[in-house]
Amino acid sequence: MASVSMWLEGARLRTLPAAAAPVIIGAGAAARLGGFSAGKSLLALAVALSLQVGVNFANDYSDGVRGTDDARVGPTRLTASGQVPAKTVLTLALGCFAVAGLLGLTLLWWSGTWWLLAAGITAVAAAWFYTGGSHPYGYAGVGLSELFVFVFFGLMATVATTWVQVPSAPWWLWVSATGVGLASIALLFVNNIRDIPTDREVGKKTLAVRLGQRRSRFTYCLLLVGTYVCFALALKSVSIATTLIAVAALFPVVHLCGAVRRGAQGPALLSVLRSTGFLTLGYGVILAAVFTWWN
């Protein structure tokens, strides 16, 4: 039987800060616009976390039954290890998607924003077909994975969290959403950089595999720079004085870029992955705090 630690690894908790960050920003934006609702914000957060955990278990199942995880460098996966039946992992994934769907429907009913239902259904479909189905787009390496992460875990999660509370989406909200979307792609990229050698062996052609180590590492740094620029612009929209906060934020960006550019490999990239997740969370928390209290 799988240990508790393996179940937690299967849920991939280090990815949850990136799922929470856009919701936190959206809630802070709603406060800045004068329509914050704690209940709606918590529902949106629960939807995002349930969807993220569902994606993680779905990836564990799909990669496991394909044999993609048999030679992985990172933590052992539930399905690939054989310690949990594949059907159990699949049931967990579908259960998380069902929870996300029920909570999402409750939020749409409460806010009356039923037009967002189509976006929610598309998000769940994108989550499953990332590594699921007969032709998973996560194996194509043409940038669809990165695009969908940007759209659903960046733009949609951020703007929709605000919209269900205040029907408004000013430019600074879109800039904030763009930044957290770029950070989420960076999180995906560093994970895929770590797995380049083993993904090549099993024929999983992620964008990182196609670009290779050098260009993938450079791309990761560009994504963090883009995140930083969006962060500074969003702060500037509140006050020139708040842009001073961006100066302190430059140090972790430089540190992470340096670690990746110096060629950290395999398990050493796990700390970069974790730090990138916390950087994304910090991005969201700081912006939300400034949006809420500076005005």
mmCIF file of C-alpha atoms in Angstrom:
data_model
loop_
_atom_site.group_PDB
_atom_site.id
_atom_site.type_symbol
_atom_site.label_atom_id
_atom_site.label_comp_id
_atom_site.label_asym_id
_atom_site.label_seq_id
_atom_site.Cartn_x
_atom_site.Cartn_y
_atom_site.Cartn_z
ATOM 1 C CA MET A 1 0.000 0.000 0.000
ATOM 2 C CA ALA A 2 1.082 3.553 -0.673
ATOM 3 C CA SER A 3 2.263 5.575 2.305
ATOM 4 C CA VAL A 4 0.771 8.914 3.292
ATOM 5 C CA SER A 5 3.810 10.658 1.840
ATOM 6 C CA MET A 6 3.230 8.947 -1.519
ATOM 7 C CA TRP A 7 -0.399 10.063 -1.568
ATOM 8 C CA LEU A 8 0.765 13.618 -0.887
ATOM 9 C CA GLU A 9 3.360 13.317 -3.661
ATOM 10 C CA GLY A 10 0.590 12.056 -5.957
ATOM 11 C CA ALA A 11 -1.390 15.210 -5.190
ATOM 12 C CA ARG A 12 1.798 17.203 -6.028
ATOM 13 C CA LEU A 13 1.272 19.782 -3.316
ATOM 14 C CA ARG A 14 4.129 21.935 -4.632
ATOM 15 C CA THR A 15 1.868 22.893 -7.562
ATOM 16 C CA LEU A 16 -0.939 24.194 -5.332
ATOM 17 C CA PRO A 17 0.568 27.647 -4.650
ATOM 18 C CA ALA A 18 0.372 28.341 -8.391
ATOM 19 C CA ALA A 19 -3.292 27.318 -8.393
ATOM 20 C CA ALA A 20 -4.054 29.564 -5.420
ATOM 21 C CA ALA A 21 -2.168 32.649 -6.645
ATOM 22 C CA PRO A 22 -4.572 33.751 -9.424
ATOM 23 C CA VAL A 23 -7.570 33.401 -7.104
ATOM 24 C CA ILE A 24 -5.831 35.469 -4.438
ATOM 25 C CA ILE A 25 -5.103 38.184 -7.006
ATOM 26 C CA GLY A 26 -8.697 38.094 -8.269
ATOM 27 C CA ALA A 27 -10.013 38.451 -4.722
ATOM 28 C CA GLY A 28 -7.692 41.389 -4.062
ATOM 29 C CA ALA A 29 -8.825 43.025 -7.299
ATOM 30 C CA ALA A 30 -12.466 42.609 -6.244
ATOM 31 C CA ALA A 31 -11.617 44.369 -2.977
ATOM 32 C CA ARG A 32 -9.958 47.218 -4.872
ATOM 33 C CA LEU A 33 -13.087 47.530 -7.025
ATOM 34 C CA GLY A 34 -15.313 47.606 -3.949
ATOM 35 C CA GLY A 35 -17.119 44.269 -4.305
ATOM 36 C CA PHE A 36 -15.120 41.667 -2.350
ATOM 37 C CA SER A 37 -17.015 38.592 -1.133
ATOM 38 C CA ALA A 38 -15.207 36.220 1.209
ATOM 39 C CA GLY A 39 -17.623 33.392 0.419
ATOM 40 C CA LYS A 40 -17.233 33.675 -3.345
ATOM 41 C CA SER A 41 -13.470 33.993 -3.047
ATOM 42 C CA LEU A 42 -13.240 30.850 -0.915
ATOM 43 C CA LEU A 43 -15.438 28.956 -3.374
ATOM 44 C CA ALA A 44 -13.227 30.063 -6.256
ATOM 45 C CA LEU A 45 -10.158 28.937 -4.311
ATOM 46 C CA ALA A 46 -11.711 25.533 -3.619
ATOM 47 C CA VAL A 47 -12.526 25.143 -7.320
ATOM 48 C CA ALA A 48 -8.961 25.998 -8.347
ATOM 49 C CA LEU A 49 -7.351 23.651 -5.818
ATOM 50 C CA SER A 50 -9.717 20.768 -6.626
ATOM 51 C CA LEU A 51 -9.055 21.204 -10.328
ATOM 52 C CA GLN A 52 -5.288 21.308 -9.794
ATOM 53 C CA VAL A 53 -5.263 18.154 -7.657
ATOM 54 C CA GLY A 54 -7.508 16.492 -10.246
ATOM 55 C CA VAL A 55 -5.041 17.393 -12.995
ATOM 56 C CA ASN A 56 -2.189 15.962 -10.939
ATOM 57 C CA PHE A 57 -3.915 12.633 -10.304
ATOM 58 C CA ALA A 58 -5.064 12.463 -13.934
ATOM 59 C CA ASN A 59 -1.457 12.960 -15.078
ATOM 60 C CA ASP A 60 -0.296 10.309 -12.614
ATOM 61 C CA TYR A 61 -2.831 7.864 -14.048
ATOM 62 C CA SER A 62 -2.298 8.636 -17.747
ATOM 63 C CA ASP A 63 1.503 8.754 -17.586
ATOM 64 C CA GLY A 64 1.518 5.646 -15.424
ATOM 65 C CA VAL A 65 -0.554 3.450 -17.745
ATOM 66 C CA ARG A 66 1.505 4.643 -20.734
ATOM 67 C CA GLY A 67 4.763 3.791 -18.996
ATOM 68 C CA THR A 68 6.003 7.369 -19.214
ATOM 69 C CA ASP A 69 6.798 7.490 -15.482
ATOM 70 C CA ASP A 70 8.743 4.218 -15.396
ATOM 71 C CA ALA A 71 12.118 5.977 -15.649
ATOM 72 C CA ARG A 72 11.274 9.304 -14.047
ATOM 73 C CA VAL A 73 13.800 11.296 -11.999
ATOM 74 C CA GLY A 74 11.402 12.925 -9.544
ATOM 75 C CA PRO A 75 9.304 11.409 -6.757
ATOM 76 C CA THR A 76 7.737 8.012 -7.430
ATOM 77 C CA ARG A 77 4.208 8.187 -8.809
ATOM 78 C CA LEU A 78 1.274 6.194 -7.498
ATOM 79 C CA THR A 79 0.354 4.396 -10.717
ATOM 80 C CA ALA A 80 3.875 3.783 -11.997
ATOM 81 C CA SER A 81 5.010 2.393 -8.637
ATOM 82 C CA GLY A 82 2.276 -0.244 -8.693
ATOM 83 C CA GLN A 83 1.424 0.499 -5.067
ATOM 84 C CA VAL A 84 -1.984 1.904 -6.014
ATOM 85 C CA PRO A 85 -4.244 0.366 -8.688
ATOM 86 C CA ALA A 86 -4.556 2.562 -11.772
ATOM 87 C CA LYS A 87 -8.361 2.549 -11.461
ATOM 88 C CA THR A 88 -8.089 3.976 -7.948
ATOM 89 C CA VAL A 89 -5.934 6.866 -9.157
ATOM 90 C CA LEU A 90 -8.356 7.468 -12.028
ATOM 91 C CA THR A 91 -11.290 7.492 -9.599
ATOM 92 C CA LEU A 92 -9.478 10.057 -7.463
ATOM 93 C CA ALA A 93 -8.867 12.266 -10.489
ATOM 94 C CA LEU A 94 -12.486 12.092 -11.643
ATOM 95 C CA GLY A 95 -13.651 12.684 -8.069
ATOM 96 C CA CYS A 96 -11.586 15.868 -7.842
ATOM 97 C CA PHE A 97 -12.992 17.053 -11.172
ATOM 98 C CA ALA A 98 -16.514 16.328 -9.907
ATOM 99 C CA VAL A 99 -15.894 18.310 -6.716
ATOM 100 C CA ALA A 100 -14.495 21.206 -8.755
ATOM 101 C CA GLY A 101 -17.554 21.048 -11.019
ATOM 102 C CA LEU A 102 -20.069 21.057 -8.152
ATOM 103 C CA LEU A 103 -18.323 23.913 -6.376
ATOM 104 C CA GLY A 104 -18.044 25.802 -9.657
ATOM 105 C CA LEU A 105 -21.765 25.401 -10.360
ATOM 106 C CA THR A 106 -22.512 26.680 -6.864
ATOM 107 C CA LEU A 107 -20.349 29.734 -7.503
ATOM 108 C CA LEU A 108 -22.009 30.410 -10.862
ATOM 109 C CA TRP A 109 -25.467 30.065 -9.300
ATOM 110 C CA TRP A 110 -24.528 32.446 -6.493
ATOM 111 C CA SER A 111 -23.029 35.045 -8.810
ATOM 112 C CA GLY A 112 -25.396 34.557 -11.760
ATOM 113 C CA THR A 113 -22.463 34.366 -14.183
ATOM 114 C CA TRP A 114 -23.668 31.301 -16.082
ATOM 115 C CA TRP A 115 -21.756 32.314 -19.197
ATOM 116 C CA LEU A 116 -18.609 31.150 -17.389
ATOM 117 C CA LEU A 117 -19.914 27.563 -17.478
ATOM 118 C CA ALA A 118 -18.485 27.012 -20.959
ATOM 119 C CA ALA A 119 -15.085 28.201 -19.772
ATOM 120 C CA GLY A 120 -15.233 25.819 -16.805
ATOM 121 C CA ILE A 121 -16.121 22.815 -18.969
ATOM 122 C CA THR A 122 -13.290 23.686 -21.347
ATOM 123 C CA ALA A 123 -10.861 23.920 -18.418
ATOM 124 C CA VAL A 124 -11.773 20.418 -17.200
ATOM 125 C CA ALA A 125 -11.455 19.020 -20.725
ATOM 126 C CA ALA A 126 -8.039 20.669 -21.117
ATOM 127 C CA ALA A 127 -6.992 19.216 -17.762
ATOM 128 C CA TRP A 128 -7.880 15.666 -18.815
ATOM 129 C CA PHE A 129 -6.520 15.715 -22.361
ATOM 130 C CA TYR A 130 -3.175 17.156 -21.230
ATOM 131 C CA THR A 131 -1.906 13.596 -20.810
ATOM 132 C CA GLY A 132 -5.163 11.650 -21.222
ATOM 133 C CA GLY A 133 -6.903 10.298 -24.301
ATOM 134 C CA SER A 134 -5.371 8.710 -27.367
ATOM 135 C CA HIS A 135 -3.627 11.897 -28.537
ATOM 136 C CA PRO A 136 -2.618 13.943 -25.444
ATOM 137 C CA TYR A 137 -1.506 17.438 -26.380
ATOM 138 C CA GLY A 138 1.049 17.371 -23.555
ATOM 139 C CA TYR A 139 3.057 14.896 -25.642
ATOM 140 C CA ALA A 140 3.015 16.981 -28.806
ATOM 141 C CA GLY A 141 5.496 19.659 -27.750
ATOM 142 C CA VAL A 142 3.910 22.388 -29.868
ATOM 143 C CA GLY A 143 3.174 24.801 -27.026
ATOM 144 C CA LEU A 144 -0.458 23.855 -26.346
ATOM 145 C CA SER A 145 0.354 22.828 -22.774
ATOM 146 C CA GLU A 146 1.926 26.189 -22.080
ATOM 147 C CA LEU A 147 -0.907 28.053 -23.823
ATOM 148 C CA PHE A 148 -3.621 26.300 -21.812
ATOM 149 C CA VAL A 149 -1.738 26.811 -18.545
ATOM 150 C CA PHE A 150 -1.507 30.514 -19.362
ATOM 151 C CA VAL A 151 -5.191 30.798 -20.281
ATOM 152 C CA PHE A 152 -6.771 28.688 -17.550
ATOM 153 C CA PHE A 153 -4.346 29.063 -14.617
ATOM 154 C CA GLY A 154 -3.513 32.657 -15.479
ATOM 155 C CA LEU A 155 -6.088 34.750 -17.298
ATOM 156 C CA MET A 156 -9.285 32.837 -16.605
ATOM 157 C CA ALA A 157 -8.683 31.950 -12.956
ATOM 158 C CA THR A 158 -7.703 35.524 -12.092
ATOM 159 C CA VAL A 159 -10.275 37.486 -14.070
ATOM 160 C CA ALA A 160 -13.147 35.071 -13.368
ATOM 161 C CA THR A 161 -12.507 35.277 -9.606
ATOM 162 C CA THR A 162 -12.951 39.035 -9.814
ATOM 163 C CA TRP A 163 -15.857 38.882 -12.268
ATOM 164 C CA VAL A 164 -18.049 36.647 -10.084
ATOM 165 C CA GLN A 165 -17.773 39.374 -7.437
ATOM 166 C CA VAL A 166 -17.540 42.566 -9.493
ATOM 167 C CA PRO A 167 -18.449 42.577 -13.224
ATOM 168 C CA SER A 168 -15.341 44.525 -14.160
ATOM 169 C CA ALA A 169 -11.945 43.717 -15.655
ATOM 170 C CA PRO A 170 -9.672 46.810 -15.809
ATOM 171 C CA TRP A 171 -6.317 46.754 -17.565
ATOM 172 C CA TRP A 172 -4.285 46.250 -14.398
ATOM 173 C CA LEU A 173 -6.240 43.068 -13.662
ATOM 174 C CA TRP A 174 -5.307 41.670 -17.077
ATOM 175 C CA VAL A 175 -1.667 42.635 -16.486
ATOM 176 C CA SER A 176 -1.738 40.876 -13.109
ATOM 177 C CA ALA A 177 -3.334 37.811 -14.700
ATOM 178 C CA THR A 178 -0.714 37.789 -17.446
ATOM 179 C CA GLY A 179 2.084 37.787 -14.890
ATOM 180 C CA VAL A 180 0.710 34.883 -12.883
ATOM 181 C CA GLY A 181 0.067 33.013 -16.135
ATOM 182 C CA LEU A 182 3.707 33.430 -17.159
ATOM 183 C CA ALA A 183 4.821 32.256 -13.711
ATOM 184 C CA SER A 184 2.631 29.156 -14.067
ATOM 185 C CA ILE A 185 4.247 28.373 -17.432
ATOM 186 C CA ALA A 186 7.659 28.780 -15.769
ATOM 187 C CA LEU A 187 6.584 26.214 -13.170
ATOM 188 C CA LEU A 188 5.616 23.789 -15.930
ATOM 189 C CA PHE A 189 8.843 24.498 -17.806
ATOM 190 C CA VAL A 190 11.196 23.792 -14.927
ATOM 191 C CA ASN A 191 9.355 20.538 -14.270
ATOM 192 C CA ASN A 192 9.760 19.538 -17.917
ATOM 193 C CA ILE A 193 13.417 20.630 -17.995
ATOM 194 C CA ARG A 194 14.080 18.194 -15.160
ATOM 195 C CA ASP A 195 12.399 15.404 -17.126
ATOM 196 C CA ILE A 196 14.035 16.048 -20.534
ATOM 197 C CA PRO A 197 16.319 12.967 -20.422
ATOM 198 C CA THR A 198 13.615 10.509 -19.347
ATOM 199 C CA ASP A 199 10.903 12.068 -21.532
ATOM 200 C CA ARG A 200 13.157 11.593 -24.569
ATOM 201 C CA GLU A 201 13.567 7.928 -23.691
ATOM 202 C CA VAL A 202 9.816 7.251 -23.619
ATOM 203 C CA GLY A 203 8.907 9.486 -26.568
ATOM 204 C CA LYS A 204 7.197 12.240 -24.581
ATOM 205 C CA LYS A 205 7.929 15.306 -26.703
ATOM 206 C CA THR A 206 7.271 18.259 -24.437
ATOM 207 C CA LEU A 207 8.215 21.724 -25.642
ATOM 208 C CA ALA A 208 11.251 21.526 -23.357
ATOM 209 C CA VAL A 209 12.347 18.326 -25.114
ATOM 210 C CA ARG A 210 12.008 19.976 -28.523
ATOM 211 C CA LEU A 211 13.865 23.122 -27.448
ATOM 212 C CA GLY A 212 16.613 21.275 -25.615
ATOM 213 C CA GLN A 213 18.346 22.135 -22.349
ATOM 214 C CA ARG A 214 19.973 25.456 -23.256
ATOM 215 C CA ARG A 215 16.985 27.095 -24.940
ATOM 216 C CA SER A 216 14.531 25.706 -22.374
ATOM 217 C CA ARG A 217 16.528 27.186 -19.527
ATOM 218 C CA PHE A 218 16.708 30.525 -21.319
ATOM 219 C CA THR A 219 12.934 30.383 -21.876
ATOM 220 C CA TYR A 220 12.359 29.757 -18.157
ATOM 221 C CA CYS A 221 14.317 32.912 -17.360
ATOM 222 C CA LEU A 222 12.366 34.927 -19.949
ATOM 223 C CA LEU A 223 9.115 33.785 -18.345
ATOM 224 C CA LEU A 224 10.262 34.954 -14.919
ATOM 225 C CA VAL A 225 11.382 38.294 -16.349
ATOM 226 C CA GLY A 226 7.950 38.685 -17.954
ATOM 227 C CA THR A 227 6.331 37.880 -14.611
ATOM 228 C CA TYR A 228 8.463 40.513 -12.919
ATOM 229 C CA VAL A 229 7.562 43.188 -15.492
ATOM 230 C CA CYS A 230 3.843 42.477 -15.033
ATOM 231 C CA PHE A 231 4.309 42.620 -11.260
ATOM 232 C CA ALA A 232 5.953 46.042 -11.464
ATOM 233 C CA LEU A 233 3.278 47.405 -13.831
ATOM 234 C CA ALA A 234 0.452 46.146 -11.605
ATOM 235 C CA LEU A 235 2.044 47.794 -8.577
ATOM 236 C CA LYS A 236 2.537 51.018 -10.511
ATOM 237 C CA SER A 237 -1.198 51.076 -11.282
ATOM 238 C CA VAL A 238 -1.827 51.565 -7.574
ATOM 239 C CA SER A 239 0.907 54.069 -6.737
ATOM 240 C CA ILE A 240 4.398 54.988 -7.823
ATOM 241 C CA ALA A 241 5.467 54.342 -4.232
ATOM 242 C CA THR A 242 4.361 50.707 -4.375
ATOM 243 C CA THR A 243 6.759 50.010 -7.244
ATOM 244 C CA LEU A 244 9.536 50.034 -4.616
ATOM 245 C CA ILE A 245 8.189 46.626 -3.562
ATOM 246 C CA ALA A 246 9.216 45.356 -6.968
ATOM 247 C CA VAL A 247 12.874 46.086 -6.171
ATOM 248 C CA ALA A 248 12.869 43.446 -3.419
ATOM 249 C CA ALA A 249 11.069 41.005 -5.726
ATOM 250 C CA LEU A 250 13.955 41.179 -8.193
ATOM 251 C CA PHE A 251 16.279 39.178 -5.930
ATOM 252 C CA PRO A 252 14.415 35.811 -5.970
ATOM 253 C CA VAL A 253 13.933 36.153 -9.739
ATOM 254 C CA VAL A 254 17.669 36.638 -10.256
ATOM 255 C CA HIS A 255 18.463 33.765 -7.888
ATOM 256 C CA LEU A 256 16.150 31.276 -9.642
ATOM 257 C CA CYS A 257 17.312 32.292 -13.100
ATOM 258 C CA GLY A 258 20.914 31.898 -11.980
ATOM 259 C CA ALA A 259 20.307 28.406 -10.589
ATOM 260 C CA VAL A 260 18.636 27.243 -13.794
ATOM 261 C CA ARG A 261 21.142 28.893 -16.128
ATOM 262 C CA ARG A 262 24.058 27.360 -14.198
ATOM 263 C CA GLY A 263 22.737 23.929 -15.163
ATOM 264 C CA ALA A 264 21.001 22.449 -12.106
ATOM 265 C CA GLN A 265 19.978 18.911 -13.054
ATOM 266 C CA GLY A 266 17.471 16.222 -12.037
ATOM 267 C CA PRO A 267 16.612 16.226 -8.314
ATOM 268 C CA ALA A 268 18.439 19.554 -7.855
ATOM 269 C CA LEU A 269 15.692 21.169 -9.918
ATOM 270 C CA LEU A 270 13.077 20.064 -7.372
ATOM 271 C CA SER A 271 14.105 22.932 -5.095
ATOM 272 C CA VAL A 272 13.827 25.323 -8.049
ATOM 273 C CA LEU A 273 10.377 23.896 -8.788
ATOM 274 C CA ARG A 274 9.294 24.422 -5.193
ATOM 275 C CA SER A 275 10.766 27.931 -5.087
ATOM 276 C CA THR A 276 9.057 28.865 -8.361
ATOM 277 C CA GLY A 277 5.749 27.794 -6.842
ATOM 278 C CA PHE A 278 6.338 29.963 -3.778
ATOM 279 C CA LEU A 279 7.446 32.849 -6.001
ATOM 280 C CA THR A 280 4.124 32.554 -7.828
ATOM 281 C CA LEU A 281 2.236 32.495 -4.536
ATOM 282 C CA GLY A 282 4.190 35.501 -3.266
ATOM 283 C CA TYR A 283 3.361 37.366 -6.477
ATOM 284 C CA GLY A 284 -0.329 36.786 -5.799
ATOM 285 C CA VAL A 285 -0.272 37.553 -2.083
ATOM 286 C CA ILE A 286 1.663 40.820 -2.467
ATOM 287 C CA LEU A 287 -0.525 42.107 -5.292
ATOM 288 C CA ALA A 288 -3.699 41.170 -3.426
ATOM 289 C CA ALA A 289 -2.450 42.907 -0.273
ATOM 290 C CA VAL A 290 -1.559 46.087 -2.187
ATOM 291 C CA PHE A 291 -4.884 46.059 -4.077
ATOM 292 C CA THR A 292 -6.807 45.568 -0.813
ATOM 293 C CA TRP A 293 -5.115 47.898 1.625
ATOM 294 C CA TRP A 294 -3.097 50.505 -0.239
ATOM 295 C CA ASN A 295 -6.161 52.336 -1.504
#
